[in-house]
XYZ file of C-alpha atoms in Angstrom:
662
model
C -69.265 -12.736 -30.338
C -66.578 -10.065 -29.022
C -64.865 -9.290 -32.452
C -66.725 -9.269 -35.476
C -64.945 -9.082 -38.433
C -67.730 -7.411 -40.668
C -68.523 -4.490 -37.960
C -64.910 -4.110 -38.031
C -64.473 -3.278 -41.369
C -67.680 -1.117 -41.885
C -65.989 0.915 -38.663
C -62.580 1.237 -40.056
C -63.705 1.702 -43.719
C -66.058 5.192 -42.534
C -63.015 6.524 -41.195
C -61.647 6.917 -44.241
C -64.708 7.241 -46.341
C -68.192 8.441 -45.067
C -71.226 7.323 -45.222
C -71.907 9.585 -48.117
C -71.551 8.750 -51.954
C -68.211 10.335 -53.310
C -65.998 9.548 -56.265
C -62.783 8.239 -54.176
C -64.251 4.790 -53.157
C -64.364 3.869 -56.909
C -60.910 5.461 -57.672
C -59.321 3.297 -54.956
C -61.350 0.069 -55.953
C -60.497 0.631 -59.584
C -56.489 1.110 -58.399
C -56.619 -2.252 -56.479
C -58.561 -4.509 -58.767
C -55.762 -2.697 -61.604
C -52.807 -3.805 -58.836
C -53.747 -7.038 -58.567
C -53.330 -9.399 -55.391
C -49.188 -9.667 -55.531
C -48.533 -6.188 -55.692
C -51.251 -5.614 -53.188
C -49.447 -8.249 -50.839
C -46.052 -6.429 -51.976
C -47.714 -3.102 -50.536
C -48.586 -4.551 -47.438
C -44.697 -5.816 -46.597
C -43.644 -2.065 -47.068
C -42.459 -0.696 -43.523
C -42.755 2.966 -43.382
C -45.145 5.508 -44.818
C -42.959 7.366 -46.904
C -42.209 3.894 -48.840
C -45.948 3.440 -49.274
C -46.446 6.979 -50.604
C -43.572 6.463 -52.994
C -44.770 2.869 -54.139
C -48.069 4.438 -55.319
C -46.802 7.779 -56.654
C -43.966 6.137 -58.630
C -45.115 2.807 -59.825
C -45.250 2.632 -63.683
C -47.475 -0.567 -64.115
C -50.257 1.476 -62.199
C -49.113 5.403 -63.199
C -52.334 6.109 -65.781
C -54.740 4.276 -63.434
C -53.440 6.102 -60.129
C -52.442 9.568 -61.635
C -54.966 10.163 -64.349
C -57.617 10.660 -61.996
C -55.551 12.921 -59.841
C -54.938 14.780 -63.180
C -58.406 15.781 -63.427
C -58.660 17.819 -60.160
C -59.663 21.455 -60.306
C -61.423 23.828 -58.325
C -64.906 23.115 -57.363
C -66.887 25.429 -55.023
C -70.060 27.347 -54.352
C -69.449 30.471 -56.294
C -71.315 33.751 -54.849
C -74.499 35.345 -56.633
C -75.208 38.907 -56.634
C -78.120 38.342 -58.032
C -79.425 35.913 -55.357
C -78.147 38.154 -52.771
C -80.043 40.985 -54.163
C -83.225 39.141 -54.079
C -82.826 37.610 -50.415
C -81.925 41.589 -49.384
C -85.298 42.609 -51.004
C -87.078 39.754 -49.131
C -85.400 40.753 -46.009
C -86.145 44.472 -45.993
C -89.884 43.614 -46.784
C -89.179 41.056 -43.576
C -88.197 44.138 -41.627
C -91.080 46.512 -42.891
C -93.797 43.530 -41.669
C -91.786 43.228 -38.340
C -90.918 40.045 -38.833
C -87.366 40.374 -37.869
C -85.964 37.191 -37.301
C -87.126 35.886 -40.593
C -85.536 39.346 -42.062
C -82.329 38.141 -40.257
C -82.294 34.842 -42.190
C -82.827 36.403 -45.320
C -80.211 38.934 -44.781
C -77.643 36.671 -43.488
C -78.167 34.349 -46.790
C -78.050 37.800 -48.834
C -74.383 38.424 -47.028
C -73.313 35.026 -47.593
C -73.891 34.948 -51.311
C -72.824 38.853 -51.873
C -69.672 39.136 -53.541
C -67.100 41.510 -52.368
C -67.611 44.948 -53.016
C -66.738 46.207 -56.857
C -66.838 42.889 -58.246
C -70.114 42.720 -59.616
C -70.889 46.146 -60.332
C -73.903 45.014 -62.799
C -76.186 44.714 -59.602
C -76.649 47.067 -56.780
C -73.508 49.093 -58.461
C -71.314 46.788 -56.868
C -72.888 47.051 -53.327
C -74.297 43.943 -53.077
C -72.603 43.202 -49.928
C -72.672 46.663 -48.426
C -76.324 46.966 -48.540
C -76.874 43.317 -47.494
C -74.602 44.279 -44.087
C -76.759 47.505 -43.290
C -80.077 46.190 -43.928
C -78.990 43.369 -41.548
C -77.886 45.995 -38.959
C -81.628 47.039 -39.134
C -83.060 43.958 -38.146
C -80.159 42.907 -35.355
C -81.189 46.630 -33.848
C -84.817 45.578 -33.771
C -83.715 42.373 -32.160
C -81.718 43.893 -29.381
C -78.652 42.063 -30.984
C -76.466 45.287 -30.181
C -72.819 43.708 -30.793
C -73.687 42.004 -33.666
C -75.615 45.244 -35.124
C -72.438 47.293 -34.446
C -70.246 44.799 -36.261
C -72.520 44.735 -39.335
C -72.641 48.919 -39.260
C -68.710 49.068 -38.819
C -68.530 46.143 -41.892
C -70.567 48.343 -44.048
C -68.780 51.273 -43.395
C -65.700 49.442 -44.431
C -67.488 48.147 -47.792
C -68.290 51.612 -49.280
C -71.302 52.437 -47.494
C -72.890 55.385 -49.603
C -72.556 58.838 -48.037
C -76.317 59.275 -47.584
C -76.214 56.563 -45.005
C -73.074 57.523 -42.970
C -74.639 59.970 -40.473
C -77.277 57.317 -39.879
C -74.667 54.532 -39.488
C -72.642 56.627 -36.761
C -75.506 57.186 -34.931
C -76.587 53.560 -34.996
C -73.261 52.604 -33.843
C -73.753 55.167 -30.575
C -76.964 53.379 -30.157
C -75.135 50.286 -30.023
C -72.687 51.535 -27.900
C -74.768 52.998 -25.064
C -76.929 50.036 -25.165
C -73.660 48.262 -24.472
C -72.723 50.537 -21.518
C -69.608 51.672 -23.656
C -70.331 55.478 -22.935
C -67.297 57.034 -24.235
C -66.896 54.967 -27.635
C -70.440 56.151 -28.144
C -69.867 59.898 -27.594
C -66.809 59.660 -29.931
C -68.928 57.943 -32.434
C -71.535 60.671 -32.185
C -68.852 63.353 -33.041
C -67.464 61.502 -35.901
C -70.732 61.474 -36.862
C -70.883 65.238 -36.954
C -68.264 65.337 -39.391
C -71.177 64.074 -41.983
C -73.637 67.111 -41.317
C -74.438 69.497 -44.285
C -77.144 71.796 -44.862
C -79.536 69.107 -45.910
C -79.239 67.417 -42.759
C -80.372 69.984 -40.125
C -82.710 67.170 -38.367
C -79.775 64.986 -37.854
C -77.814 67.476 -35.859
C -80.364 67.593 -33.801
C -80.565 64.425 -32.975
C -76.529 64.269 -32.556
C -76.588 66.825 -30.107
C -79.386 65.467 -28.313
C -77.396 62.073 -27.800
C -74.238 63.606 -26.761
C -75.884 65.907 -24.116
C -77.641 63.135 -23.075
C -74.593 60.775 -22.473
C -72.938 64.393 -20.887
C -75.792 63.959 -18.315
C -74.756 60.612 -17.150
C -74.035 60.251 -13.739
C -70.942 57.864 -14.387
C -70.001 58.455 -18.040
C -66.618 57.126 -18.077
C -67.873 53.733 -17.313
C -67.156 51.117 -20.050
C -68.306 47.711 -20.052
C -67.459 45.451 -22.636
C -68.003 41.705 -23.382
C -66.142 39.400 -21.433
C -64.092 36.547 -23.255
C -65.342 33.118 -23.490
C -64.280 31.816 -20.067
C -63.093 28.063 -19.727
C -62.779 25.939 -16.424
C -59.673 26.381 -14.483
C -57.655 23.732 -14.036
C -57.214 22.540 -10.765
C -54.111 22.713 -8.692
C -51.806 24.566 -11.191
C -50.730 23.513 -14.732
C -48.821 20.199 -15.156
C -45.159 20.939 -16.279
C -44.753 17.662 -17.948
C -48.283 17.114 -19.547
C -49.712 20.075 -21.459
C -52.970 21.648 -20.285
C -53.262 19.323 -17.654
C -53.260 19.433 -13.739
C -50.535 19.135 -11.707
C -52.456 16.511 -9.701
C -51.941 13.935 -12.493
C -49.165 12.394 -14.000
C -48.153 10.144 -17.125
C -47.234 6.890 -17.244
C -46.149 3.955 -19.350
C -45.753 0.091 -19.342
C -45.357 -2.510 -21.832
C -48.569 -3.715 -21.702
C -50.832 -0.713 -21.217
C -48.806 1.923 -22.938
C -49.405 5.454 -21.781
C -51.795 6.241 -19.458
C -52.392 8.694 -16.584
C -52.670 8.576 -12.679
C -53.260 10.664 -9.851
C -50.204 12.046 -8.171
C -52.432 13.135 -5.191
C -55.953 13.261 -3.515
C -58.446 13.830 -6.340
C -61.720 14.766 -5.463
C -65.117 14.935 -7.704
C -65.460 18.254 -9.481
C -61.714 18.880 -9.997
C -60.578 20.143 -13.338
C -57.876 17.823 -14.877
C -57.655 18.883 -18.724
C -58.312 21.649 -20.584
C -57.197 21.491 -23.954
C -57.534 23.418 -27.090
C -57.778 20.888 -30.244
C -54.661 20.749 -32.174
C -56.576 20.688 -35.077
C -60.412 20.292 -36.059
C -62.733 20.442 -38.363
C -66.545 21.240 -38.678
C -69.101 18.483 -39.947
C -70.036 19.500 -43.483
C -73.856 18.989 -42.769
C -73.161 21.872 -39.960
C -71.520 24.352 -42.563
C -74.619 26.610 -42.819
C -75.668 26.866 -38.997
C -72.188 26.901 -37.484
C -68.988 29.084 -37.630
C -66.307 27.518 -39.781
C -63.540 28.429 -37.258
C -64.937 28.305 -33.678
C -68.020 25.961 -34.573
C -70.403 28.536 -32.235
C -74.104 28.637 -33.693
C -74.435 31.006 -36.116
C -76.953 33.984 -34.824
C -75.324 36.092 -37.728
C -72.623 35.325 -40.222
C -69.839 36.424 -42.614
C -68.480 34.806 -45.304
C -65.564 33.840 -47.178
C -64.642 36.643 -50.057
C -64.502 33.942 -52.603
C -66.751 31.229 -51.579
C -70.416 31.085 -50.496
C -70.221 27.391 -49.397
C -69.323 28.450 -45.530
C -69.859 30.823 -42.757
C -68.322 32.576 -39.770
C -69.811 33.780 -36.625
C -67.430 37.129 -36.816
C -64.860 39.475 -38.393
C -61.763 37.494 -36.403
C -62.632 33.974 -36.980
C -63.127 34.976 -40.638
C -60.117 36.673 -40.636
C -58.255 33.710 -38.809
C -59.656 31.019 -41.457
C -58.984 32.798 -44.869
C -55.703 33.803 -44.053
C -54.684 30.259 -42.942
C -56.093 27.233 -43.848
C -59.136 28.148 -45.751
C -57.079 30.204 -48.140
C -55.960 26.549 -49.329
C -59.143 24.690 -48.956
C -61.756 27.185 -50.274
C -61.895 26.540 -53.850
C -61.587 23.025 -53.685
C -64.098 22.218 -50.251
C -66.835 20.909 -53.080
C -64.420 18.333 -54.496
C -63.404 17.413 -50.775
C -67.019 16.848 -49.789
C -67.774 14.911 -53.283
C -64.857 12.648 -52.952
C -66.801 11.110 -49.936
C -63.844 11.625 -47.683
C -64.366 11.284 -43.737
C -64.165 14.423 -41.240
C -61.032 12.399 -40.428
C -59.350 12.989 -43.838
C -60.502 16.664 -43.688
C -58.554 17.021 -40.288
C -55.587 15.239 -41.573
C -55.609 18.016 -44.466
C -56.527 20.627 -41.893
C -53.617 19.817 -39.771
C -51.237 20.883 -42.917
C -52.986 23.819 -44.137
C -53.399 25.567 -41.003
C -49.467 26.270 -40.816
C -47.685 28.091 -43.494
C -45.138 26.052 -45.773
C -42.202 27.360 -44.048
C -43.601 25.222 -40.657
C -43.611 22.129 -42.341
C -40.341 23.056 -44.175
C -38.742 23.680 -40.386
C -40.049 21.023 -39.093
C -38.766 18.891 -42.002
C -35.059 19.915 -41.494
C -35.356 19.999 -37.455
C -34.922 23.648 -37.347
C -37.800 23.995 -34.745
C -39.343 22.380 -31.571
C -41.467 19.925 -33.025
C -42.643 18.876 -29.417
C -46.242 19.821 -30.495
C -46.747 17.998 -33.535
C -45.372 14.860 -32.675
C -47.615 14.277 -29.918
C -49.873 13.673 -32.548
C -47.650 11.555 -34.991
C -46.754 9.469 -31.646
C -50.524 8.265 -30.910
C -51.407 4.930 -31.510
C -52.022 3.867 -35.259
C -52.011 0.296 -35.015
C -49.770 -0.593 -37.820
C -49.089 -3.976 -36.919
C -53.011 -4.802 -37.599
C -54.052 -3.473 -40.651
C -54.171 -4.872 -43.745
C -52.837 -4.755 -47.140
C -55.686 -3.272 -48.855
C -56.278 -0.635 -45.849
C -52.584 0.433 -46.330
C -53.447 0.702 -49.971
C -56.381 2.919 -49.624
C -55.157 5.431 -47.237
C -52.270 6.001 -49.377
C -54.362 6.490 -52.164
C -56.519 9.148 -49.894
C -53.066 10.870 -48.820
C -52.045 11.277 -52.241
C -55.900 12.920 -53.403
C -55.079 15.300 -50.269
C -51.555 16.132 -51.275
C -52.960 16.628 -55.227
C -55.701 19.187 -53.547
C -52.534 21.040 -51.923
C -50.585 21.081 -55.021
C -53.478 22.464 -57.142
C -54.239 25.020 -54.468
C -51.168 26.726 -54.501
C -49.532 25.475 -51.124
C -46.669 24.538 -52.673
C -45.438 27.673 -54.652
C -43.869 26.765 -57.943
C -44.726 22.742 -57.642
C -44.122 20.289 -60.760
C -47.500 18.533 -61.484
C -45.776 15.568 -62.402
C -42.607 15.505 -59.706
C -42.696 15.380 -55.862
C -40.213 17.042 -54.152
C -38.635 16.393 -50.682
C -41.226 18.675 -48.907
C -44.249 17.324 -50.912
C -43.165 14.058 -50.048
C -42.709 14.615 -46.535
C -45.845 16.320 -46.209
C -47.772 13.416 -47.786
C -46.102 10.818 -45.545
C -47.298 12.835 -42.825
C -50.650 13.024 -44.032
C -50.901 9.216 -44.229
C -49.875 8.994 -40.877
C -52.519 10.940 -39.445
C -54.912 8.826 -41.366
C -53.983 6.057 -39.371
C -53.990 7.661 -36.248
C -56.506 10.008 -35.773
C -58.818 6.950 -36.445
C -58.067 5.570 -32.886
C -57.733 8.869 -31.555
C -60.066 11.846 -32.630
C -62.933 13.120 -30.675
C -65.977 14.214 -31.518
C -67.117 17.897 -30.810
C -70.866 18.198 -29.266
C -73.396 20.905 -28.099
C -76.162 20.223 -26.287
C -79.903 21.674 -27.341
C -82.557 21.894 -24.871
C -86.223 22.531 -25.730
C -86.893 25.015 -22.693
C -84.406 26.344 -20.114
C -83.327 23.749 -18.146
C -85.193 21.182 -19.524
C -82.166 18.707 -19.263
C -84.526 15.753 -19.031
C -85.063 16.242 -22.972
C -81.852 17.439 -23.627
C -79.898 16.297 -27.058
C -76.634 15.621 -27.352
C -75.479 16.888 -31.390
C -72.173 16.291 -32.802
C -70.904 19.185 -34.846
C -67.227 18.747 -35.525
C -64.209 16.418 -34.763
C -61.159 17.295 -33.090
C -58.174 15.848 -31.953
C -56.272 16.471 -28.301
C -53.148 15.009 -27.841
C -52.676 14.948 -24.566
C -56.156 13.496 -23.835
C -55.624 11.333 -26.686
C -52.198 9.732 -25.273
C -52.610 9.271 -21.499
C -56.330 8.825 -20.833
C -57.483 5.290 -21.466
C -60.867 3.544 -21.797
C -62.689 2.275 -18.705
C -66.394 1.043 -18.559
C -66.349 3.267 -15.635
C -64.907 6.410 -16.388
C -63.186 8.638 -13.814
C -63.570 12.132 -15.646
C -66.381 13.408 -17.505
C -65.634 14.757 -21.122
C -67.278 18.086 -22.707
C -66.409 20.976 -24.669
C -66.204 24.674 -23.649
C -65.724 26.150 -27.134
C -63.630 23.998 -29.264
C -61.523 23.135 -25.767
C -62.156 19.585 -24.421
C -62.656 19.604 -20.395
C -62.096 16.805 -18.176
C -63.207 16.653 -14.827
C -63.351 13.949 -11.918
C -66.518 11.827 -11.716
C -64.956 10.231 -8.607
C -62.716 10.383 -6.152
C -59.062 8.995 -6.487
C -56.304 8.256 -4.340
C -52.676 8.563 -5.611
C -51.296 6.153 -7.830
C -55.003 5.193 -9.015
C -55.349 5.171 -12.942
C -57.485 8.056 -14.266
C -58.983 6.655 -17.458
C -62.133 8.344 -19.722
C -64.657 6.455 -21.513
C -64.694 5.720 -25.347
C -68.336 5.600 -25.602
C -70.060 2.633 -23.789
C -70.391 3.195 -19.798
C -71.387 -0.264 -18.353
C -74.437 1.113 -16.794
C -75.948 1.690 -20.782
C -74.456 -1.180 -22.484
C -74.314 -4.603 -21.465
C -70.706 -6.393 -21.558
C -71.173 -8.056 -25.089
C -72.153 -5.045 -26.580
C -69.445 -3.174 -25.108
C -66.850 -5.546 -26.112
C -67.836 -5.939 -29.359
C -67.766 -1.932 -30.063
C -64.384 -1.619 -28.217
C -62.997 -4.379 -30.446
C -64.340 -3.614 -33.683
C -63.780 0.553 -33.335
C -60.812 0.793 -31.348
C -58.689 -2.615 -31.943
C -58.677 -3.666 -28.223
C -60.171 -5.581 -25.536
C -61.533 -4.151 -22.523
C -60.321 -5.752 -19.520
C -61.601 -2.911 -16.642
C -62.805 -4.055 -13.458
C -66.777 -3.444 -14.862
C -65.972 -5.875 -17.615
C -64.079 -8.434 -15.834
C -66.867 -8.675 -12.855
C -69.916 -7.760 -15.537
C -71.417 -5.407 -13.805
C -75.221 -4.823 -14.282
C -76.724 -2.082 -16.631
C -79.506 0.233 -15.307
C -82.134 -2.244 -16.250
C -80.659 -4.908 -14.370
C -79.771 -2.954 -11.080
C -81.721 -3.570 -8.121
C -80.779 -1.923 -4.194
C -77.902 -4.501 -4.020
C -74.879 -2.764 -2.285
C -71.147 -3.439 -1.304
C -69.801 -1.520 1.504
C -66.013 -1.198 1.903
C -64.544 -2.817 5.020
C -63.885 0.165 7.629
C -61.131 -2.188 9.235
C -57.622 -0.444 8.813
C -55.654 -2.206 5.282
C -58.717 -4.488 5.064
C -59.985 -4.431 1.031
C -62.871 -6.530 2.015
C -66.291 -5.893 0.892
C -69.636 -6.522 2.588
C -72.328 -7.213 0.266
C -75.790 -6.558 1.251
C -79.195 -4.348 0.095
C -80.610 -1.637 1.284
C -83.698 -3.361 2.126
C -81.653 -5.743 4.404
C -82.846 -5.837 7.961
C -79.353 -7.825 9.747
C -77.554 -5.743 12.106
C -74.341 -6.734 11.156
C -72.122 -8.701 8.643
C -68.851 -10.274 9.327
C -66.176 -9.064 6.725
C -65.234 -12.082 4.958
C -61.655 -10.993 4.714
C -60.535 -9.438 8.149
C -63.759 -11.618 10.045
C -64.492 -8.360 11.643
C -68.070 -7.500 12.689
C -69.406 -4.530 9.840
C -72.726 -2.620 11.401
C -74.900 -2.625 8.177
C -77.601 -0.705 9.758
C -75.370 2.675 10.407
C -74.243 2.345 6.848
C -77.645 1.526 5.215
C -78.740 4.565 7.168
C -76.042 6.676 6.103
C -76.555 5.581 2.436
C -80.513 6.768 2.554
C -79.390 10.269 3.870
C -76.767 10.362 0.874
C -79.691 9.407 -1.469
C -81.522 12.126 -0.160
C -79.102 14.793 -0.911
C -78.929 13.585 -4.292
C -82.708 13.694 -4.875
C -82.392 17.466 -3.657
C -79.479 17.811 -6.179
C -82.165 16.800 -8.940
C -84.430 19.392 -7.776
C -82.099 22.028 -8.161
C -81.046 21.078 -11.519
C -84.884 21.477 -12.449
C -85.046 24.924 -11.283
C -81.855 25.663 -12.783
C -79.432 26.241 -10.033
C -76.751 24.496 -11.158
C -74.170 25.468 -8.813
C -75.915 24.517 -5.934
C -76.532 21.190 -8.119
C -73.004 20.094 -8.469
C -71.846 20.961 -4.999
C -74.417 18.349 -3.698
C -73.658 15.820 -6.564
C -70.177 16.284 -6.151
C -70.162 15.794 -2.161
C -72.590 12.832 -2.926
C -70.312 11.258 -5.243
C -67.348 11.615 -2.901
C -69.313 10.105 0.218
C -70.366 7.040 -1.843
C -67.461 6.041 -3.120
C -65.767 6.448 0.416
C -68.452 4.004 2.073
C -69.185 1.433 -0.708
C -68.047 0.439 -4.237
C -69.762 0.518 -7.698
C -72.195 -0.576 -9.047
C -74.810 1.212 -7.522
C -77.557 2.964 -9.725
C -77.464 6.428 -8.312
C -73.746 6.385 -8.412
C -74.061 6.359 -11.695
C -76.685 9.010 -12.117
C -74.876 11.207 -10.191
C -72.317 11.125 -12.813
C -74.557 11.837 -15.788
C -76.160 14.647 -13.865
C -72.710 16.241 -12.917
C -71.902 16.238 -16.992
C -75.091 17.681 -17.802
C -74.232 20.263 -15.266
C -70.771 20.784 -16.342
C -71.585 21.101 -20.059
C -74.543 23.229 -19.569
C -71.814 26.054 -18.973
C -70.856 26.233 -22.621
C -72.099 24.743 -26.202
C -75.886 24.667 -25.072
C -78.506 26.041 -27.083
C -82.727 26.757 -26.538
C -84.357 25.532 -29.599
């Protein structure tokens, strides 16, 4: 059965309400029960998101049942605790003395997250709880040779009023970090700044500072300064596309009444070509990763910094902290627990984040058409399947949009907002979020990282999802195929699409929405796609019902070599027949020579897997890319090693970013 109503209903529901328990579903059920079938049917006949939002907001009959619970929304978040921060710091100090620096780092990071900002609670540590936590964590980081992180902690402790008695030590510690990072000029300047804190009681420190300066003066190349390079993303092949943002000039956008929008090759594409490197328009970290990953860039945390008000999230750097706290987190912070407690899905959070990551003035200009809105319009115009939605689904999504708007109003996003009225800009943003709650369902991408038990142990690697984002170019133009032409992986938050197989000009460039033919049987794929994405797949592997890995044998389909002939010569690698006549052009095809050729390619495939096991990924990807190009040139899938090479290529490429050894 391709269409499963129950499974479709479940898939649809979790795009609005996650599987966690929460109050929103009870709220929505109460509203729909009170509204009754006639009201719901009338609601289903509304044609615009604006009308739907106004219907719910202004309905006199349902005023109390809709607005009553929303009026109870108030800040609910994990507050700081100087006492807990102090306890964790003391435990961390003890761990340092026991030379257990990894445990100390964990405890002191918990202290940093829990600590109020300086002078907020003078009853504990004279208001210096955060300062002391940062300082002692820098000790653990120095012992662990995490010099960049140590340097940042020392700098932050100085900003947070580190006591005078610590300052000479602080500048000396910073100089040690700079030296280890080969940043010698900065080390010298830092030491000279430390001299300013010398007095009659610090003669020992004077000698240490002078000795270190003399050491730097004697270096052969004292002016060499090496800084950490920024995260490097793959370079798009053949230059940027002038029409499709963040895409290669090797592809172009097309559209048709039956297929909608799609991407095709404009020139010959080779395996390994990078076709898209796109940052998310908006993205959110999954709640169960709040304590282990940066709330802004989604990197796995080694050390962490916190919001000044809440203790529920963490950042990997001061830079990420500043960006988040000056934009979206300023409005989400004090409502984070109520957002999570509602049971809303991550897609609802992205709808909210799309708004909060921009200042209100952006939306005012967008609303009045005073700015170029092409970037955001690309998101709004993604497929939403309004024509297939039920009335009750529209009601539930409208209620969620109202809940999110209420959070915005309570957070101060709309200065001077009237609690009981709806301004034009509030209605506009509410309607925008309602639209997003529909488009995100079919267009968001899960952002993942790869976990390895040991270095290069790809055979036991595990993919873990950590966030979800919306990527307009990928979502709009790369449609599904059960035998995709591109691999999708992530470099930081950026989505990367690279060619898995060669494509000729005019060929469609599809990606994959989850089920590939070699891993799931036809009936499973069709059920998943029909229920999750509301379409029937008609790709070639579905039409021909290609076998999965467990069903594949050594059968092979060679491409006829006669010019313009599209014939396929079906045989097996074990076949001893020398020649077979092509059913299309009636010319004989030399099977023996081509079987030998394939076997030589298979030998190279095995060499590539050996290079992977050794960690020589550049060599492996070069061989695998050539293997894919060669195999697709002489034969047509399905063939086991062709699909295996695609899996191996994706693994190698993904290893360049978002990969951790645990």
